[in-house]
Coordinates of C-alpha atoms in Angstrom, one line a residue:
Chain A
M1 CA 0.0 0.0 0.0
L2 CA 1.6 3.2 -1.1
D3 CA 1.0 6.4 0.9
W4 CA 0.2 8.7 -2.0
Q5 CA 0.1 11.8 0.2
E6 CA 3.7 11.2 1.3
I7 CA 4.7 10.8 -2.4
S8 CA 3.2 14.2 -3.2
Q9 CA 5.2 15.7 -0.3
S10 CA 8.4 14.0 -1.4
L11 CA 7.9 15.2 -5.0
S12 CA 7.1 18.7 -3.7
H13 CA 10.4 18.6 -1.8
S14 CA 12.4 17.3 -4.8
L15 CA 10.9 19.6 -7.3
N16 CA 10.8 22.6 -4.9
R17 CA 7.2 23.4 -5.8
D18 CA 3.8 22.3 -4.5
I19 CA 2.7 19.0 -6.0
S20 CA -0.7 17.4 -5.4
L21 CA -1.0 14.1 -7.1
R22 CA -4.4 12.9 -8.4
T23 CA -5.7 9.4 -8.1
P24 CA -3.3 7.1 -9.9
S25 CA -4.2 4.5 -12.5
S26 CA -2.4 1.1 -12.6
V27 CA -0.3 0.5 -15.7
R28 CA 2.1 -2.2 -17.1
G29 CA 5.4 -2.1 -15.3
G30 CA 7.0 -5.4 -16.4
C31 CA 7.6 -8.5 -14.3
I32 CA 9.2 -7.1 -11.2
N33 CA 7.3 -4.0 -10.0
Q34 CA 3.9 -2.5 -9.7
A35 CA 3.4 0.6 -11.7
W36 CA 1.1 3.6 -11.9
K37 CA 0.5 6.7 -14.0
T38 CA -0.8 9.9 -12.4
H39 CA -0.7 13.7 -12.8
D40 CA -0.5 16.7 -10.5
Q41 CA -2.8 19.7 -10.2
N42 CA -1.1 21.3 -13.3
G43 CA -1.6 18.2 -15.5
E44 CA 2.1 17.2 -15.4
L45 CA 2.3 13.4 -15.8
Y46 CA 4.3 11.0 -13.6
F47 CA 5.3 7.3 -13.8
I48 CA 5.7 5.5 -10.5
K49 CA 7.0 2.0 -9.8
S50 CA 6.9 0.4 -6.4
N51 CA 8.1 -2.7 -4.7
T52 CA 8.8 -4.0 -1.1
P53 CA 10.8 -1.6 1.2
S54 CA 14.0 -3.7 0.8
R55 CA 14.0 -2.9 -2.9
L56 CA 14.8 0.8 -2.4
S57 CA 18.5 0.3 -3.4
M58 CA 17.3 -1.2 -6.7
F59 CA 15.3 2.0 -7.4
E60 CA 18.3 4.1 -6.3
A61 CA 20.6 2.3 -8.7
E62 CA 18.0 2.7 -11.5
A63 CA 17.8 6.4 -10.8
E64 CA 21.5 6.8 -11.0
G65 CA 21.7 4.8 -14.2
L66 CA 19.0 6.9 -15.8
Q67 CA 20.8 10.0 -14.7
A68 CA 24.1 8.7 -16.3
I69 CA 22.3 8.1 -19.6
E70 CA 20.7 11.5 -19.4
N71 CA 24.0 13.2 -18.7
S72 CA 25.4 11.6 -21.9
Q73 CA 23.0 13.8 -23.8
A74 CA 23.0 11.2 -26.5
I75 CA 19.6 9.5 -26.2
R76 CA 16.4 10.2 -24.3
S77 CA 15.6 8.4 -21.0
P78 CA 13.0 9.3 -18.4
K79 CA 14.0 12.0 -15.9
V80 CA 13.8 10.7 -12.3
F81 CA 12.3 13.0 -9.6
T82 CA 12.6 11.0 -6.4
T83 CA 13.1 7.5 -4.8
Q84 CA 11.9 6.8 -1.3
Q85 CA 11.1 4.2 1.2
Q86 CA 7.8 3.9 3.1
A87 CA 6.7 1.5 5.9
T88 CA 5.4 -1.1 3.5
A89 CA 6.9 -0.1 0.1
S90 CA 9.7 1.6 -1.8
Y91 CA 9.1 3.6 -4.9
I92 CA 10.6 5.6 -7.8
V93 CA 8.9 8.6 -9.4
M94 CA 9.9 9.7 -12.9
E95 CA 8.5 11.7 -15.8
Y96 CA 5.7 9.9 -17.7
I97 CA 6.7 9.7 -21.4
A98 CA 3.8 8.9 -23.8
M99 CA 5.5 6.2 -25.9
Q100 CA 5.0 4.3 -29.1
S101 CA 6.8 1.4 -30.6
C102 CA 10.3 2.5 -31.8
S103 CA 10.3 2.8 -35.6
N104 CA 13.1 5.3 -36.0
M105 CA 15.8 2.7 -36.0
I106 CA 18.4 4.7 -37.9
L107 CA 18.3 7.5 -35.3
L108 CA 18.3 4.9 -32.5
G109 CA 21.5 3.3 -33.9
Q110 CA 23.1 6.8 -34.2
Q111 CA 22.2 7.8 -30.6
L112 CA 23.4 4.5 -29.1
A113 CA 26.7 5.0 -30.8
A114 CA 26.9 8.5 -29.3
M115 CA 26.1 7.1 -25.9
H116 CA 28.7 4.4 -26.2
K117 CA 31.3 7.1 -26.9
Q118 CA 31.0 8.2 -23.2
K119 CA 34.1 6.6 -21.7
R120 CA 35.8 6.0 -18.4
S121 CA 39.2 4.7 -17.5
R122 CA 37.9 1.7 -15.5
F123 CA 35.4 -1.1 -16.3
G124 CA 32.5 -1.3 -13.8
W125 CA 30.5 1.3 -12.0
H126 CA 30.5 3.1 -8.6
R127 CA 27.6 0.8 -7.3
D128 CA 26.0 -2.5 -7.9
N129 CA 22.6 -2.8 -9.6
T130 CA 20.3 -5.6 -10.8
I131 CA 19.9 -7.4 -14.1
G132 CA 16.2 -8.4 -14.2
A133 CA 15.7 -9.3 -10.5
T134 CA 19.3 -10.7 -10.2
P135 CA 22.0 -8.7 -8.4
Q136 CA 24.7 -7.4 -10.8
S137 CA 28.1 -6.8 -9.3
N138 CA 30.0 -3.8 -10.8
Q139 CA 33.2 -3.8 -8.8
Q140 CA 35.7 -1.8 -10.9
H141 CA 38.7 -3.2 -12.7
Q142 CA 41.4 -1.9 -15.0
D143 CA 41.1 -4.9 -17.3
W144 CA 38.0 -5.9 -19.2
V145 CA 38.7 -9.6 -19.3
T146 CA 39.1 -9.7 -15.5
F147 CA 36.0 -7.6 -15.1
W148 CA 33.9 -9.7 -17.4
C149 CA 35.0 -13.1 -16.0
K150 CA 34.8 -12.2 -12.3
E151 CA 31.8 -9.8 -12.2
R152 CA 29.8 -11.3 -15.0
L153 CA 30.4 -14.9 -16.1
V154 CA 31.6 -16.5 -12.9
F155 CA 29.1 -14.5 -10.8
Q156 CA 26.2 -16.0 -12.8
L157 CA 27.9 -19.5 -13.0
N158 CA 28.0 -19.6 -9.2
L159 CA 24.4 -18.6 -8.9
A160 CA 23.5 -21.2 -11.5
K161 CA 25.3 -23.9 -9.6
H162 CA 23.2 -23.0 -6.6
N163 CA 20.1 -23.1 -8.8
G164 CA 20.8 -26.6 -10.1
L165 CA 23.2 -26.3 -13.0
S166 CA 25.0 -29.7 -13.3
N167 CA 28.6 -30.1 -12.2
K168 CA 29.7 -30.8 -15.8
Q169 CA 28.0 -27.7 -17.1
Y170 CA 29.5 -25.6 -14.2
E171 CA 33.0 -27.1 -14.7
D172 CA 32.9 -26.4 -18.5
G173 CA 31.8 -22.8 -17.7
L174 CA 34.8 -22.3 -15.4
K175 CA 37.1 -23.7 -18.0
L176 CA 35.7 -21.1 -20.5
A177 CA 36.2 -18.4 -17.9
N178 CA 39.8 -19.4 -17.5
N179 CA 40.4 -19.0 -21.2
V180 CA 38.3 -16.0 -22.1
S181 CA 41.4 -13.9 -23.0
V182 CA 41.7 -15.9 -26.2
F183 CA 38.8 -13.9 -27.6
F184 CA 40.6 -10.6 -27.0
D185 CA 43.9 -11.4 -28.8
S186 CA 43.4 -8.6 -31.3
Y187 CA 40.7 -6.5 -29.7
S188 CA 41.0 -4.1 -26.7
P189 CA 37.6 -2.9 -25.6
V190 CA 37.3 0.6 -24.0
A191 CA 35.0 1.3 -21.0
S192 CA 31.8 2.7 -22.7
L193 CA 28.6 3.9 -20.9
L194 CA 26.2 0.9 -21.4
H195 CA 22.5 0.5 -21.0
G196 CA 23.3 -3.0 -19.8
D197 CA 19.8 -4.6 -20.3
L198 CA 18.9 -3.5 -23.8
W199 CA 16.2 -6.0 -24.9
G200 CA 13.2 -5.0 -27.0
G201 CA 11.0 -4.3 -24.0
N202 CA 13.3 -1.5 -22.8
C203 CA 13.3 0.7 -25.8
S204 CA 10.5 2.8 -27.4
Q205 CA 10.1 6.3 -28.9
D206 CA 8.3 9.4 -27.7
L207 CA 5.4 10.8 -29.8
T208 CA 7.8 13.1 -31.7
G209 CA 9.9 10.2 -32.9
N210 CA 12.8 10.4 -30.4
P211 CA 14.0 7.0 -29.2
V212 CA 13.7 6.4 -25.5
I213 CA 15.6 3.8 -23.4
Y214 CA 14.7 2.8 -19.8
D215 CA 15.0 0.1 -17.1
P216 CA 18.8 0.1 -17.5
A217 CA 21.5 -1.9 -15.7
V218 CA 24.2 0.7 -16.3
Y219 CA 27.9 0.2 -16.1
F220 CA 31.0 1.0 -18.1
G221 CA 32.1 -1.9 -20.3
D222 CA 32.5 -3.2 -23.9
R223 CA 29.8 -1.7 -26.1
E224 CA 29.6 -5.0 -27.9
T225 CA 27.7 -6.4 -24.9
D226 CA 24.8 -4.0 -25.6
L227 CA 24.7 -4.9 -29.3
A228 CA 24.8 -8.6 -28.5
M229 CA 21.9 -8.4 -26.2
M230 CA 19.9 -6.4 -28.7
E231 CA 20.4 -9.2 -31.2
L232 CA 19.6 -11.9 -28.6
F233 CA 16.0 -11.1 -27.7
G234 CA 15.0 -9.1 -30.8
G235 CA 13.1 -5.9 -31.2
F236 CA 15.7 -4.1 -33.3
S237 CA 15.9 -4.0 -37.1
S238 CA 19.1 -4.4 -39.2
S239 CA 18.9 -0.7 -40.1
C240 CA 19.6 0.1 -36.4
F241 CA 22.8 -2.0 -36.4
D242 CA 23.8 -0.6 -39.8
S243 CA 23.3 3.0 -38.6
Y244 CA 25.2 2.2 -35.4
A245 CA 28.2 0.7 -37.3
E246 CA 28.3 3.7 -39.6
H247 CA 28.8 6.0 -36.6
Y248 CA 30.9 3.7 -34.5
P249 CA 32.5 0.8 -36.5
I250 CA 32.3 -2.7 -35.0
D251 CA 35.3 -5.0 -34.8
E252 CA 35.1 -8.2 -36.9
G253 CA 35.6 -10.5 -33.9
Y254 CA 32.2 -9.3 -32.6
S255 CA 30.4 -12.3 -34.2
T256 CA 32.3 -14.7 -31.9
R257 CA 32.3 -12.6 -28.8
K258 CA 28.5 -12.1 -29.2
T259 CA 28.0 -15.7 -28.1
L260 CA 30.3 -15.1 -25.1
Y261 CA 28.5 -12.0 -24.1
N262 CA 25.0 -13.4 -24.4
L263 CA 26.0 -16.4 -22.3
Y264 CA 25.7 -14.0 -19.4
H265 CA 22.0 -13.3 -20.2
I266 CA 21.2 -16.9 -20.8
L267 CA 22.7 -17.9 -17.5
N268 CA 20.7 -15.1 -15.9
H269 CA 17.5 -16.5 -17.6
F270 CA 18.4 -19.9 -16.1
N271 CA 18.8 -18.2 -12.7
L272 CA 15.5 -16.3 -13.1
F273 CA 13.3 -18.9 -14.9
G274 CA 15.1 -22.3 -14.7
G275 CA 14.1 -24.9 -17.2
G276 CA 15.8 -25.3 -20.6
Y277 CA 18.1 -22.3 -20.3
G278 CA 20.7 -24.4 -18.6
T279 CA 21.0 -26.6 -21.7
Q280 CA 21.1 -23.5 -23.9
A281 CA 23.9 -22.0 -21.8
H282 CA 25.8 -25.3 -22.0
G283 CA 25.5 -25.4 -25.7
M284 CA 27.0 -21.9 -25.9
I285 CA 29.8 -22.8 -23.6
H286 CA 30.5 -25.8 -25.8
R287 CA 30.6 -23.7 -29.0
L288 CA 33.0 -21.3 -27.3
L289 CA 35.3 -24.0 -25.9
A290 CA 35.6 -25.4 -29.5
E291 CA 37.0 -22.0 -30.5
L292 CA 39.9 -22.2 -28.1
Chain B
M1 CA -1.7 -14.2 2.8
L2 CA -2.4 -17.8 2.2
D3 CA -4.2 -19.8 4.9
W4 CA -2.0 -22.8 5.1
Q5 CA -4.3 -24.8 7.4
E6 CA -7.1 -24.5 4.9
I7 CA -4.7 -25.7 2.2
S8 CA -3.9 -28.8 4.3
Q9 CA -7.6 -29.4 4.7
S10 CA -8.3 -29.0 1.0
L11 CA -5.4 -31.4 0.1
S12 CA -6.7 -33.9 2.7
H13 CA -10.1 -33.8 0.9
S14 CA -8.6 -34.1 -2.6
L15 CA -6.2 -36.9 -1.7
N16 CA -8.6 -38.6 0.7
R17 CA -6.0 -38.9 3.4
D18 CA -4.9 -36.7 6.3
I19 CA -2.4 -34.1 5.1
S20 CA -0.6 -31.7 7.5
L21 CA 1.7 -29.3 5.6
R22 CA 4.9 -28.1 7.2
T23 CA 6.2 -24.5 7.1
P24 CA 6.6 -23.7 3.4
S25 CA 9.7 -22.1 1.9
S26 CA 9.4 -19.5 -0.9
V27 CA 10.8 -20.6 -4.3
R28 CA 11.0 -19.1 -7.8
G29 CA 7.7 -19.2 -9.6
G30 CA 8.3 -17.1 -12.7
C31 CA 7.0 -13.6 -13.3
I32 CA 3.3 -14.0 -12.5
N33 CA 2.8 -15.9 -9.3
Q34 CA 4.2 -16.4 -5.8
A35 CA 5.5 -19.9 -5.3
W36 CA 6.3 -22.2 -2.4
K37 CA 7.7 -25.6 -1.7
T38 CA 6.6 -27.6 1.3
H39 CA 6.1 -31.2 2.5
D40 CA 3.6 -33.1 4.6
Q41 CA 4.0 -35.2 7.7
N42 CA 5.2 -38.1 5.5
G43 CA 7.8 -36.2 3.7
E44 CA 5.8 -35.9 0.4
L45 CA 6.7 -32.7 -1.4
Y46 CA 4.3 -30.1 -2.8
F47 CA 4.7 -27.1 -5.1
I48 CA 2.2 -24.3 -4.5
K49 CA 1.6 -21.2 -6.6
S50 CA -0.7 -18.4 -5.5
N51 CA -2.1 -15.2 -6.8
T52 CA -5.1 -12.8 -6.2
P53 CA -8.5 -14.5 -5.7
S54 CA -9.7 -13.4 -9.2
R55 CA -6.9 -15.6 -10.7
L56 CA -8.6 -18.9 -9.7
S57 CA -9.8 -19.6 -13.2
M58 CA -6.2 -19.2 -14.5
F59 CA -5.1 -22.0 -12.1
E60 CA -8.1 -24.1 -13.0
A61 CA -7.2 -23.8 -16.7
E62 CA -3.6 -24.7 -15.8
A63 CA -4.8 -27.7 -13.9
E64 CA -6.9 -29.0 -16.8
G65 CA -4.0 -28.3 -19.2
L66 CA -1.6 -30.3 -17.1
Q67 CA -4.2 -33.1 -16.8
A68 CA -4.6 -33.2 -20.6
I69 CA -0.8 -33.6 -21.0
E70 CA -0.7 -36.3 -18.3
N71 CA -3.5 -38.1 -20.0
S72 CA -1.5 -38.3 -23.2
Q73 CA 1.0 -40.5 -21.4
A74 CA 3.6 -39.1 -23.7
I75 CA 5.7 -36.8 -21.5
R76 CA 5.9 -36.1 -17.8
S77 CA 4.2 -33.0 -16.3
P78 CA 3.4 -32.3 -12.6
K79 CA 0.3 -33.9 -11.2
V80 CA -2.2 -31.4 -9.8
F81 CA -3.9 -32.0 -6.5
T82 CA -6.2 -29.1 -6.0
T83 CA -7.0 -25.5 -6.9
Q84 CA -8.9 -23.3 -4.5
Q85 CA -9.9 -19.7 -3.7
Q86 CA -9.5 -18.1 -0.3
A87 CA -10.5 -14.7 0.9
T88 CA -7.3 -12.9 -0.2
A89 CA -5.7 -15.5 -2.6
S90 CA -6.2 -18.3 -5.0
Y91 CA -3.8 -21.2 -5.4
I92 CA -2.8 -24.4 -7.1
V93 CA -1.1 -27.3 -5.4
M94 CA 0.8 -29.8 -7.4
E95 CA 3.5 -32.4 -6.9
Y96 CA 7.0 -31.0 -6.4
I97 CA 9.4 -32.5 -8.9
A98 CA 13.1 -32.0 -8.2
M99 CA 14.4 -30.8 -11.5
Q100 CA 17.6 -30.2 -13.4
S101 CA 18.2 -28.5 -16.7
C102 CA 17.0 -30.7 -19.6
S103 CA 19.9 -32.4 -21.3
N104 CA 18.0 -35.4 -22.7
M105 CA 17.1 -33.6 -25.8
I106 CA 16.6 -36.7 -28.0
L107 CA 14.1 -38.2 -25.6
L108 CA 12.4 -34.8 -25.3
G109 CA 11.9 -34.6 -29.1
Q110 CA 10.5 -38.1 -29.2
Q111 CA 8.1 -37.5 -26.3
L112 CA 6.9 -34.2 -27.8
A113 CA 6.2 -36.0 -31.1
A114 CA 4.1 -38.5 -29.2
M115 CA 2.2 -35.8 -27.4
H116 CA 1.4 -34.1 -30.7
K117 CA 0.0 -37.3 -32.0
Q118 CA -3.0 -36.9 -29.6
K119 CA -5.6 -35.5 -31.9
R120 CA -9.1 -34.0 -31.9
S121 CA -11.6 -33.2 -34.7
R122 CA -11.7 -29.5 -33.9
F123 CA -9.1 -26.7 -33.2
G124 CA -9.3 -24.9 -29.9
W125 CA -10.2 -26.2 -26.4
H126 CA -13.2 -26.5 -24.1
R127 CA -12.1 -23.4 -22.1
D128 CA -10.0 -20.3 -22.4
N129 CA -6.7 -20.0 -20.6
T130 CA -3.8 -17.5 -20.5
I131 CA -0.5 -17.0 -22.4
G132 CA 1.8 -15.3 -20.0
A133 CA -0.6 -13.0 -18.2
T134 CA -2.7 -12.4 -21.4
P135 CA -6.1 -14.1 -21.9
Q136 CA -6.0 -16.7 -24.6
S137 CA -9.2 -17.4 -26.4
N138 CA -9.8 -21.0 -27.4
Q139 CA -13.2 -21.0 -29.1
Q140 CA -13.4 -24.1 -31.2
H141 CA -13.4 -24.1 -35.0
Q142 CA -13.4 -26.8 -37.7
D143 CA -10.9 -24.8 -39.7
W144 CA -7.4 -24.1 -38.6
V145 CA -6.9 -20.9 -40.6
T146 CA -10.1 -19.4 -39.2
F147 CA -9.1 -20.5 -35.7
W148 CA -5.6 -19.1 -35.9
C149 CA -6.7 -15.7 -37.4
K150 CA -9.6 -15.1 -35.1
E151 CA -8.5 -16.6 -31.8
R152 CA -4.8 -15.9 -32.1
L153 CA -3.6 -13.2 -34.6
V154 CA -6.5 -10.8 -34.6
F155 CA -7.1 -11.2 -30.8
Q156 CA -3.5 -10.0 -30.1
L157 CA -3.6 -7.3 -32.8
N158 CA -6.7 -5.8 -31.2
L159 CA -5.0 -5.9 -27.8
A160 CA -1.9 -4.3 -29.3
K161 CA -3.9 -1.5 -30.9
H162 CA -5.3 -0.7 -27.5
N163 CA -1.7 -0.8 -26.1
G164 CA -0.3 1.6 -28.6
L165 CA 0.5 -0.3 -31.9
S166 CA 0.3 2.3 -34.7
N167 CA -2.5 2.4 -37.1
K168 CA -0.2 1.5 -40.0
Q169 CA 1.2 -1.5 -38.1
Y170 CA -2.4 -2.6 -37.1
E171 CA -3.7 -2.3 -40.7
D172 CA -0.8 -4.3 -42.1
G173 CA -1.5 -6.9 -39.5
L174 CA -5.2 -7.1 -40.5
K175 CA -4.1 -7.3 -44.2
L176 CA -2.0 -10.3 -43.2
A177 CA -4.8 -11.9 -41.3
N178 CA -7.1 -11.6 -44.4
N179 CA -4.5 -13.5 -46.5
V180 CA -3.2 -16.1 -44.1
S181 CA -4.8 -19.0 -46.2
V182 CA -1.9 -18.5 -48.7
F183 CA 0.4 -20.2 -46.3
F184 CA -1.8 -23.3 -46.2
D185 CA -2.1 -24.0 -50.0
S186 CA -0.4 -27.3 -49.7
Y187 CA -0.5 -28.1 -46.0
S188 CA -3.5 -29.1 -43.9
P189 CA -2.7 -29.1 -40.2
V190 CA -4.4 -31.6 -37.8
A191 CA -5.6 -30.6 -34.4
S192 CA -2.8 -31.8 -32.1
L193 CA -2.5 -31.6 -28.3
L194 CA -0.2 -28.6 -27.8
H195 CA 1.8 -27.3 -24.8
G196 CA 1.1 -23.8 -26.1
D197 CA 3.8 -21.9 -24.3
L198 CA 6.9 -24.0 -24.8
W199 CA 9.8 -21.6 -24.2
G200 CA 13.0 -22.7 -22.5
G201 CA 11.7 -21.8 -19.0
N202 CA 8.8 -24.3 -19.2
C203 CA 10.9 -27.4 -19.7
S204 CA 13.3 -29.3 -17.5
Q205 CA 14.0 -32.9 -16.6
D206 CA 13.5 -34.9 -13.4
L207 CA 16.5 -36.4 -11.6
T208 CA 16.2 -39.7 -13.4
G209 CA 16.5 -37.9 -16.8
N210 CA 12.8 -37.8 -17.9
P211 CA 11.8 -34.5 -19.6
V212 CA 9.1 -32.5 -17.7
I213 CA 7.0 -29.8 -19.2
Y214 CA 4.9 -27.4 -17.2
D215 CA 3.1 -24.0 -17.2
P216 CA 1.2 -24.9 -20.4
A217 CA -1.3 -22.9 -22.4
V218 CA -2.9 -26.1 -23.8
Y219 CA -5.2 -26.2 -26.8
F220 CA -5.6 -28.4 -29.9
G221 CA -3.8 -26.8 -32.9
D222 CA -1.1 -27.1 -35.5
R223 CA 2.0 -28.7 -33.8
E224 CA 4.2 -26.4 -35.8
T225 CA 3.2 -23.6 -33.4
D226 CA 4.9 -25.5 -30.5
L227 CA 8.1 -26.1 -32.6
A228 CA 8.2 -22.4 -33.8
M229 CA 8.0 -21.1 -30.2
M230 CA 10.7 -23.5 -29.1
E231 CA 13.0 -22.0 -31.7
L232 CA 12.0 -18.4 -30.9
F233 CA 13.1 -18.1 -27.3
G234 CA 15.8 -20.8 -27.3
G235 CA 16.5 -23.5 -24.7
F236 CA 16.3 -26.5 -27.1
S237 CA 19.2 -28.0 -29.0
S238 CA 19.1 -29.1 -32.7
S239 CA 19.2 -32.8 -31.5
C240 CA 15.7 -32.2 -30.0
F241 CA 14.3 -31.0 -33.4
D242 CA 16.1 -33.8 -35.3
S243 CA 14.7 -36.4 -32.9
Y244 CA 11.2 -34.9 -33.2
A245 CA 11.3 -34.9 -37.0
E246 CA 12.4 -38.5 -37.0
H247 CA 9.3 -39.5 -35.1
Y248 CA 6.9 -37.1 -36.7
P249 CA 8.1 -35.6 -40.0
I250 CA 7.8 -31.8 -40.5
D251 CA 6.3 -30.2 -43.6
E252 CA 8.8 -28.2 -45.6
G253 CA 6.5 -25.1 -45.5
Y254 CA 7.2 -24.9 -41.8
S255 CA 10.2 -22.4 -42.3
T256 CA 7.8 -19.7 -43.6
R257 CA 4.9 -20.5 -41.2
K258 CA 7.3 -20.3 -38.3
T259 CA 7.4 -16.5 -38.7
L260 CA 3.6 -16.4 -38.9
Y261 CA 3.2 -18.5 -35.8
N262 CA 5.8 -16.6 -33.8
L263 CA 4.2 -13.3 -34.6
Y264 CA 1.6 -14.3 -32.1
H265 CA 4.2 -14.5 -29.3
I266 CA 5.9 -11.3 -30.3
L267 CA 2.6 -9.4 -30.3
N268 CA 2.0 -10.9 -26.9
H269 CA 5.4 -9.6 -25.8
F270 CA 4.4 -6.2 -27.0
N271 CA 1.2 -6.5 -25.1
L272 CA 3.0 -7.7 -21.9
F273 CA 6.2 -5.6 -22.1
G274 CA 5.7 -2.9 -24.7
G275 CA 8.8 -1.3 -26.1
G276 CA 10.6 -2.6 -29.2
Y277 CA 8.4 -5.6 -29.8
G278 CA 5.9 -3.5 -31.8
T279 CA 8.7 -2.9 -34.4
Q280 CA 9.7 -6.5 -34.3
A281 CA 6.1 -7.6 -34.9
H282 CA 5.8 -5.1 -37.8
G283 CA 9.0 -6.4 -39.4
M284 CA 7.6 -10.0 -39.3
I285 CA 4.3 -8.8 -40.8
H286 CA 6.2 -7.1 -43.6
R287 CA 8.2 -10.2 -44.3
L288 CA 5.1 -12.3 -44.5
L289 CA 3.2 -9.8 -46.6
A290 CA 6.1 -9.9 -49.1
E291 CA 5.4 -13.7 -49.5
L292 CA 1.8 -13.1 -50.6

């Protein structure tokens, strides 16, 4: 049960003007959270997601991720106004953007390329966040292969072992992790600002045709990981990838590393949903081991 | 809040013996429901999913779907013991099957083929159910093309229009619906018992290596729809499809119809998650219209 009056007060404080929210209506918010749309006395629209009180840090990480994307000035993402914890719920309030399915794929490719040109000296982020409902560890490293093995592949492998991945599958995964550097013999990724969870459900466009991305799992890493995930779950046309490559060329080794990078998300699917994803992950591990 | 004592009573009644459930532990139950594992005084294990009271019919449909799969004696699915409604929740209790990732893909292909050989004279089912959290209409028809257009494609297109699919995308979808018979010029599907929601998260195997399928959206329809979805979201190896085809050969027009059939699930993803799935659906519609 959200205390809507308290949300109005919190918003008033954040925005430094008097906000009185009207009765909210429930809207789609994905698998994890409850979501509402509402407006204030001036007709300004707000989008609110809520969860249990313990999920406040998830919303705080989301808020900082959206802020990082906004700061890049490369692609639109919703502005965040406040995140708070109440007695029985935590919540995040952001601007409500009226959206439609993204059709402006050429512009999207261009804007993603611009976002990926935001760089840092180290891989990772200043805080952990979540990928789906799974914790995502972002401890910073100077070296991408170390980061990706430790914070990504081995992290999910350990979770998967706990969730029932067989010993053989786990051991093969560790063998891969120990040999990942092979895929970087002639390619040195830079630490780019990433969305981190760019599947088709996390991208739309506003009513004037500007692409909008949301629900990020932001960190600084190899931009190929965003591209690989975009291919994995669909929702993006070839004109998006062509446009991206025109503005920020892609290394030819990407086609092999794509499988490596998507292994993270398939292992995460195994950890979230179980079932056949363990077999799919093992198939990917096998294909990659054959490349060694 | 589930009343666990009432569940013990309901189980005792269903199983016709005294059942006293121990303290349950929370387990993963997918996106939609809460889930628990527990055992009775004899150590028998149970898997329980719960949701709001109004979702009772969803659990009843699931129970009947699992029963239909069990009756086929082709492939293992969890036995259902009871579904009930309480003041603040509805629930389903089934056997708890200790599971591991499905590796026995050859046996899985064979058993799916056997399940698909269970036939009816009409397409559809005796009741509606859900696909994800979306209602799935199963009104029965003599003709597959009529069934698939009306109960599947146009049903999701209408929902998608309500959820923000553009007029152009919607109109193209209706144009496709009016011409779907082209894809059946030399192929007459029979009404096979289908799982209906066979993505990688809905298939595992028990500890003795028997494949297990669950969370179905059962109806009688073209078996190619199950195969297409298995390819769409991954989790099944090529040896599964090879084994299937050996036991129940696949028509060569499947490779085109696969896109048609998966359009249903991509539209459903748009309706569930929004975002880029509208564009992906429109791309599929375009490709199919080009085949006319």
